[in-house]
Amino acid sequence: GKEVEGAIRAASIETGLDSDDVGKGLQKMVNLTGDGATSLKLLPELARFASATGTSFNDAAQAAGNLAKAMEKTSDPAKNTMRVMKALAGQGRENSIEIKDSAVHVAKLAASAGKFEGNNVENIIEMSALMQGARGGGGAWNAASAATSVNSFSSTFGKAARRKEFAKYGVKIDGEEGKVRNPFLIVADAIDKSHGSATGMTAMFGSVVAERAVRNYVPTYQEAEKKEKGSGHAAVIKQMNDIAGASLS
């Protein structure tokens, strides 16, 4: 209707994006979310975001639609979607996977994020950071392979055999409310308790695929420990937080 046309025109005029592209992108979001109101609410900010990051509006709309679907149970789906989009863009600038690729997969990671304690929005940003790390120094060869690693990492904690190995190394994996502990803390503890040994990592994570989500941080641990015994754990946490980006403050 008139309201939709007006919103498309306003976004197009403000950002210089083509109004046909904006209209198609909006339709894509509505198709993905089944939610016209949230899609319309996202439109102006998403247009500014696409323009500022040099992302095509089509890619931005696809990403936002996928994320908004994952955010539908949160207090403010539109606001939380943009928060994750900005985090992904920041991560993409500094690391290996650009937003147009990461956003396609982060929607899949949203399901994994729900397994961990704490805030689901933060968790999705952390899952995305682990995906960046898997692609960076973890041995994943593209965004899809990095996302598969993170999904595999997330499903490790429900397996009895793996739980036994984590317990053997003294790594706590149970968090609040019957959920899994914060993923960054588990990664740092697993590396610390095994001193980053390949044997220890394989025993705990059980598969090369899951290990890719973690391997990126082992050299950081070992270098820190060489300089100062006992500083490796904090160095790993810092590296993960740096990848996750300023939006995690």
Tab-separated table of C-alpha atoms in Angstrom:
chain	number	residue	atom	x	y	z
A	1	GLY	CA	0.000	0.000	0.000
A	2	LYS	CA	0.819	3.699	0.256
A	3	GLU	CA	2.724	3.308	3.550
A	4	VAL	CA	5.030	0.664	2.054
A	5	GLU	CA	5.656	2.668	-1.123
A	6	GLY	CA	6.417	5.749	0.955
A	7	ALA	CA	8.886	3.842	3.145
A	8	ILE	CA	10.667	2.420	0.084
A	9	ARG	CA	10.894	5.835	-1.550
A	10	ALA	CA	12.166	7.493	1.665
A	11	ALA	CA	14.868	4.839	2.153
A	12	SER	CA	15.909	5.143	-1.472
A	13	ILE	CA	16.125	8.936	-1.386
A	14	GLU	CA	18.058	8.979	1.897
A	15	THR	CA	20.670	6.399	0.872
A	16	GLY	CA	20.800	6.687	-2.920
A	17	LEU	CA	19.916	2.990	-3.274
A	18	ASP	CA	17.729	2.035	-6.234
A	19	SER	CA	14.064	1.976	-5.185
A	20	ASP	CA	13.403	-1.235	-7.172
A	21	ASP	CA	16.208	-2.974	-5.265
A	22	VAL	CA	14.842	-1.705	-1.961
A	23	GLY	CA	11.350	-2.913	-2.869
A	24	LYS	CA	12.603	-6.367	-3.866
A	25	GLY	CA	14.702	-6.582	-0.709
A	26	LEU	CA	11.722	-5.685	1.458
A	27	GLN	CA	9.667	-8.393	-0.249
A	28	LYS	CA	12.466	-10.878	0.383
A	29	MET	CA	12.464	-10.011	4.103
A	30	VAL	CA	8.704	-10.414	4.323
A	31	ASN	CA	8.942	-13.800	2.582
A	32	LEU	CA	11.669	-14.977	4.952
A	33	THR	CA	10.101	-13.712	8.177
A	34	GLY	CA	6.385	-13.824	7.405
A	35	ASP	CA	6.337	-10.553	9.349
A	36	GLY	CA	5.546	-7.377	7.422
A	37	ALA	CA	5.678	-5.078	10.457
A	38	THR	CA	9.208	-6.090	11.535
A	39	SER	CA	10.415	-5.960	7.912
A	40	LEU	CA	9.060	-2.438	7.471
A	41	LYS	CA	10.600	-1.387	10.794
A	42	LEU	CA	13.978	-2.729	9.640
A	43	LEU	CA	13.846	-1.030	6.246
A	44	PRO	CA	15.308	2.475	6.926
A	45	GLU	CA	18.164	1.260	9.110
A	46	LEU	CA	18.934	-1.645	6.829
A	47	ALA	CA	19.131	0.701	3.827
A	48	ARG	CA	21.571	2.946	5.746
A	49	PHE	CA	23.548	-0.155	6.748
A	50	ALA	CA	23.772	-1.463	3.154
A	51	SER	CA	24.857	1.946	1.923
A	52	ALA	CA	27.498	2.384	4.673
A	53	THR	CA	29.003	-1.108	4.374
A	54	GLY	CA	28.839	-1.362	0.590
A	55	THR	CA	26.664	-4.478	0.897
A	56	SER	CA	24.059	-4.941	-1.833
A	57	PHE	CA	20.577	-4.328	-0.452
A	58	ASN	CA	19.613	-7.779	-1.680
A	59	ASP	CA	22.333	-9.461	0.438
A	60	ALA	CA	21.525	-7.263	3.426
A	61	ALA	CA	17.804	-8.084	3.162
A	62	GLN	CA	18.482	-11.807	2.853
A	63	ALA	CA	20.700	-11.697	5.941
A	64	ALA	CA	18.324	-9.544	7.961
A	65	GLY	CA	15.362	-11.739	7.003
A	66	ASN	CA	17.163	-14.876	8.164
A	67	LEU	CA	18.270	-13.238	11.381
A	68	ALA	CA	14.897	-11.633	12.132
A	69	LYS	CA	13.365	-15.106	11.881
A	70	ALA	CA	15.886	-16.325	14.465
A	71	MET	CA	15.137	-13.270	16.648
A	72	GLU	CA	11.357	-13.507	16.560
A	73	LYS	CA	11.131	-14.667	20.208
A	74	THR	CA	13.359	-11.851	21.509
A	75	SER	CA	12.072	-8.622	23.057
A	76	ASP	CA	12.734	-6.458	19.985
A	77	PRO	CA	13.392	-8.502	16.827
A	78	ALA	CA	14.169	-5.506	14.589
A	79	LYS	CA	16.628	-3.929	17.042
A	80	ASN	CA	18.357	-7.242	17.805
A	81	THR	CA	18.616	-8.105	14.111
A	82	MET	CA	20.422	-4.831	13.400
A	83	ARG	CA	22.686	-5.377	16.399
A	84	VAL	CA	23.819	-8.723	14.984
A	85	MET	CA	24.091	-7.305	11.434
A	86	LYS	CA	26.438	-4.571	12.676
A	87	ALA	CA	28.512	-7.099	14.598
A	88	LEU	CA	28.792	-9.298	11.492
A	89	ALA	CA	29.849	-6.341	9.360
A	90	GLY	CA	32.535	-5.408	11.902
A	91	GLN	CA	33.762	-8.997	12.100
A	92	GLY	CA	33.799	-9.232	8.321
A	93	ARG	CA	35.963	-6.148	7.940
A	94	GLU	CA	38.598	-7.470	10.355
A	95	ASN	CA	38.499	-11.187	9.496
A	96	SER	CA	38.053	-13.715	6.697
A	97	ILE	CA	34.305	-13.981	6.108
A	98	GLU	CA	32.433	-11.001	4.660
A	99	ILE	CA	28.931	-10.207	5.825
A	100	LYS	CA	27.220	-11.400	2.633
A	101	ASP	CA	28.654	-14.878	3.308
A	102	SER	CA	28.491	-14.920	7.091
A	103	ALA	CA	24.884	-13.764	7.238
A	104	VAL	CA	23.646	-16.720	5.193
A	105	HIS	CA	25.176	-19.087	7.724
A	106	VAL	CA	24.594	-17.188	10.937
A	107	ALA	CA	20.915	-17.991	10.615
A	108	LYS	CA	21.887	-21.683	10.835
A	109	LEU	CA	24.106	-20.915	13.818
A	110	ALA	CA	21.178	-19.277	15.602
A	111	ALA	CA	19.841	-22.752	16.384
A	112	SER	CA	23.173	-23.680	17.977
A	113	ALA	CA	23.243	-20.429	19.953
A	114	GLY	CA	20.095	-21.486	21.806
A	115	LYS	CA	21.974	-24.371	23.442
A	116	PHE	CA	24.180	-22.011	25.442
A	117	GLU	CA	23.393	-20.083	28.620
A	118	GLY	CA	22.851	-16.331	28.595
A	119	ASN	CA	21.548	-13.911	26.009
A	120	ASN	CA	20.736	-15.409	22.621
A	121	VAL	CA	21.729	-12.256	20.720
A	122	GLU	CA	25.198	-12.249	22.353
A	123	ASN	CA	25.459	-15.987	21.717
A	124	ILE	CA	24.789	-15.588	17.980
A	125	ILE	CA	27.519	-12.921	17.828
A	126	GLU	CA	29.887	-15.325	19.636
A	127	MET	CA	28.953	-18.205	17.301
A	128	SER	CA	29.730	-15.924	14.372
A	129	ALA	CA	33.113	-15.060	15.916
A	130	LEU	CA	33.886	-18.783	16.279
A	131	MET	CA	32.942	-19.165	12.613
A	132	GLN	CA	35.397	-16.379	11.687
A	133	GLY	CA	38.080	-18.125	13.745
A	134	ALA	CA	37.395	-21.479	12.113
A	135	ARG	CA	37.922	-19.861	8.727
A	136	GLY	CA	40.883	-17.791	9.916
A	137	GLY	CA	43.302	-20.162	11.639
A	138	GLY	CA	41.083	-23.154	12.220
A	139	GLY	CA	41.461	-24.843	8.849
A	140	ALA	CA	37.961	-24.332	7.420
A	141	TRP	CA	38.226	-23.554	3.700
A	142	ASN	CA	35.144	-21.367	3.245
A	143	ALA	CA	32.211	-19.839	5.127
A	144	ALA	CA	30.043	-22.952	4.770
A	145	SER	CA	32.775	-25.218	6.108
A	146	ALA	CA	33.367	-22.789	9.009
A	147	ALA	CA	29.642	-22.798	9.864
A	148	THR	CA	29.605	-26.608	9.801
A	149	SER	CA	32.527	-26.587	12.260
A	150	VAL	CA	30.650	-24.360	14.689
A	151	ASN	CA	27.508	-26.506	14.466
A	152	SER	CA	29.627	-29.584	15.118
A	153	PHE	CA	31.335	-27.810	18.045
A	154	SER	CA	27.919	-26.926	19.512
A	155	SER	CA	26.576	-30.455	19.318
A	156	THR	CA	29.674	-31.884	21.058
A	157	PHE	CA	28.351	-31.012	24.506
A	158	GLY	CA	25.317	-33.261	24.317
A	159	LYS	CA	27.347	-36.421	23.670
A	160	ALA	CA	28.020	-38.697	26.649
A	161	ALA	CA	31.458	-39.828	25.421
A	162	ARG	CA	32.570	-36.233	24.920
A	163	ARG	CA	31.183	-35.111	28.278
A	164	LYS	CA	33.249	-37.827	29.939
A	165	GLU	CA	36.434	-36.514	28.297
A	166	PHE	CA	35.707	-32.900	29.267
A	167	ALA	CA	35.176	-34.095	32.865
A	168	LYS	CA	38.451	-36.027	32.744
A	169	TYR	CA	40.309	-32.831	31.818
A	170	GLY	CA	38.387	-30.852	34.440
A	171	VAL	CA	36.517	-28.642	31.962
A	172	LYS	CA	33.066	-27.603	33.180
A	173	ILE	CA	30.499	-27.597	30.389
A	174	ASP	CA	27.169	-27.303	32.224
A	175	GLY	CA	25.900	-23.757	32.637
A	176	GLU	CA	22.775	-22.069	33.977
A	177	GLU	CA	19.217	-23.366	33.502
A	178	GLY	CA	20.239	-26.758	32.127
A	179	LYS	CA	22.084	-25.135	29.245
A	180	VAL	CA	25.698	-25.333	28.122
A	181	ARG	CA	28.228	-22.887	29.572
A	182	ASN	CA	29.368	-19.844	27.577
A	183	PRO	CA	31.222	-21.175	24.500
A	184	PHE	CA	34.199	-18.811	24.869
A	185	LEU	CA	34.794	-20.004	28.452
A	186	ILE	CA	34.640	-23.652	27.379
A	187	VAL	CA	37.146	-23.062	24.549
A	188	ALA	CA	39.580	-21.201	26.828
A	189	ASP	CA	39.290	-23.853	29.576
A	190	ALA	CA	39.697	-26.762	27.145
A	191	ILE	CA	42.889	-25.243	25.701
A	192	ASP	CA	44.184	-24.313	29.151
A	193	LYS	CA	43.537	-27.696	30.798
A	194	SER	CA	45.038	-29.631	27.877
A	195	HIS	CA	47.858	-27.060	27.392
A	196	GLY	CA	46.667	-26.901	23.795
A	197	SER	CA	47.862	-30.443	23.088
A	198	ALA	CA	46.490	-32.106	19.957
A	199	THR	CA	45.752	-35.251	22.000
A	200	GLY	CA	43.727	-33.304	24.543
A	201	MET	CA	41.766	-31.361	21.949
A	202	THR	CA	40.899	-34.490	19.964
A	203	ALA	CA	39.910	-36.367	23.124
A	204	MET	CA	37.507	-33.608	24.134
A	205	PHE	CA	36.095	-32.416	20.821
A	206	GLY	CA	36.142	-35.823	19.171
A	207	SER	CA	36.212	-34.690	15.550
A	208	VAL	CA	38.404	-32.690	13.231
A	209	VAL	CA	35.338	-30.724	12.153
A	210	ALA	CA	34.458	-29.545	15.676
A	211	GLU	CA	38.129	-28.864	16.442
A	212	ARG	CA	38.312	-26.331	13.594
A	213	ALA	CA	36.169	-23.999	15.700
A	214	VAL	CA	38.820	-24.089	18.438
A	215	ARG	CA	42.195	-24.603	16.793
A	216	ASN	CA	42.662	-20.934	15.898
A	217	TYR	CA	43.309	-20.064	19.574
A	218	VAL	CA	45.945	-22.675	20.452
A	219	PRO	CA	48.961	-20.675	19.124
A	220	THR	CA	47.753	-17.618	21.074
A	221	TYR	CA	47.647	-19.720	24.246
A	222	GLN	CA	51.081	-21.216	23.680
A	223	GLU	CA	52.745	-17.875	22.880
A	224	ALA	CA	51.236	-16.235	25.969
A	225	GLU	CA	52.306	-19.133	28.196
A	226	LYS	CA	55.861	-18.940	26.840
A	227	LYS	CA	56.046	-15.284	27.820
A	228	GLU	CA	54.284	-15.675	31.148
A	229	LYS	CA	53.115	-18.918	32.695
A	230	GLY	CA	49.407	-18.789	33.520
A	231	SER	CA	48.527	-15.966	31.102
A	232	GLY	CA	47.283	-18.192	28.242
A	233	HIS	CA	43.644	-18.481	29.347
A	234	ALA	CA	43.144	-14.701	29.443
A	235	ALA	CA	44.937	-14.306	26.099
A	236	VAL	CA	42.518	-16.762	24.436
A	237	ILE	CA	39.458	-14.990	25.880
A	238	LYS	CA	40.842	-11.645	24.680
A	239	GLN	CA	41.416	-12.980	21.148
A	240	MET	CA	37.859	-14.345	20.940
A	241	ASN	CA	36.364	-11.114	22.272
A	242	ASP	CA	38.431	-9.108	19.786
A	243	ILE	CA	37.080	-11.197	16.897
A	244	ALA	CA	33.525	-10.950	18.229
A	245	GLY	CA	33.983	-7.201	18.085
A	246	ALA	CA	33.250	-4.030	19.956
A	247	SER	CA	29.530	-4.788	20.014
A	248	LEU	CA	30.164	-7.321	22.781
A	249	SER	CA	31.178	-4.664	25.298
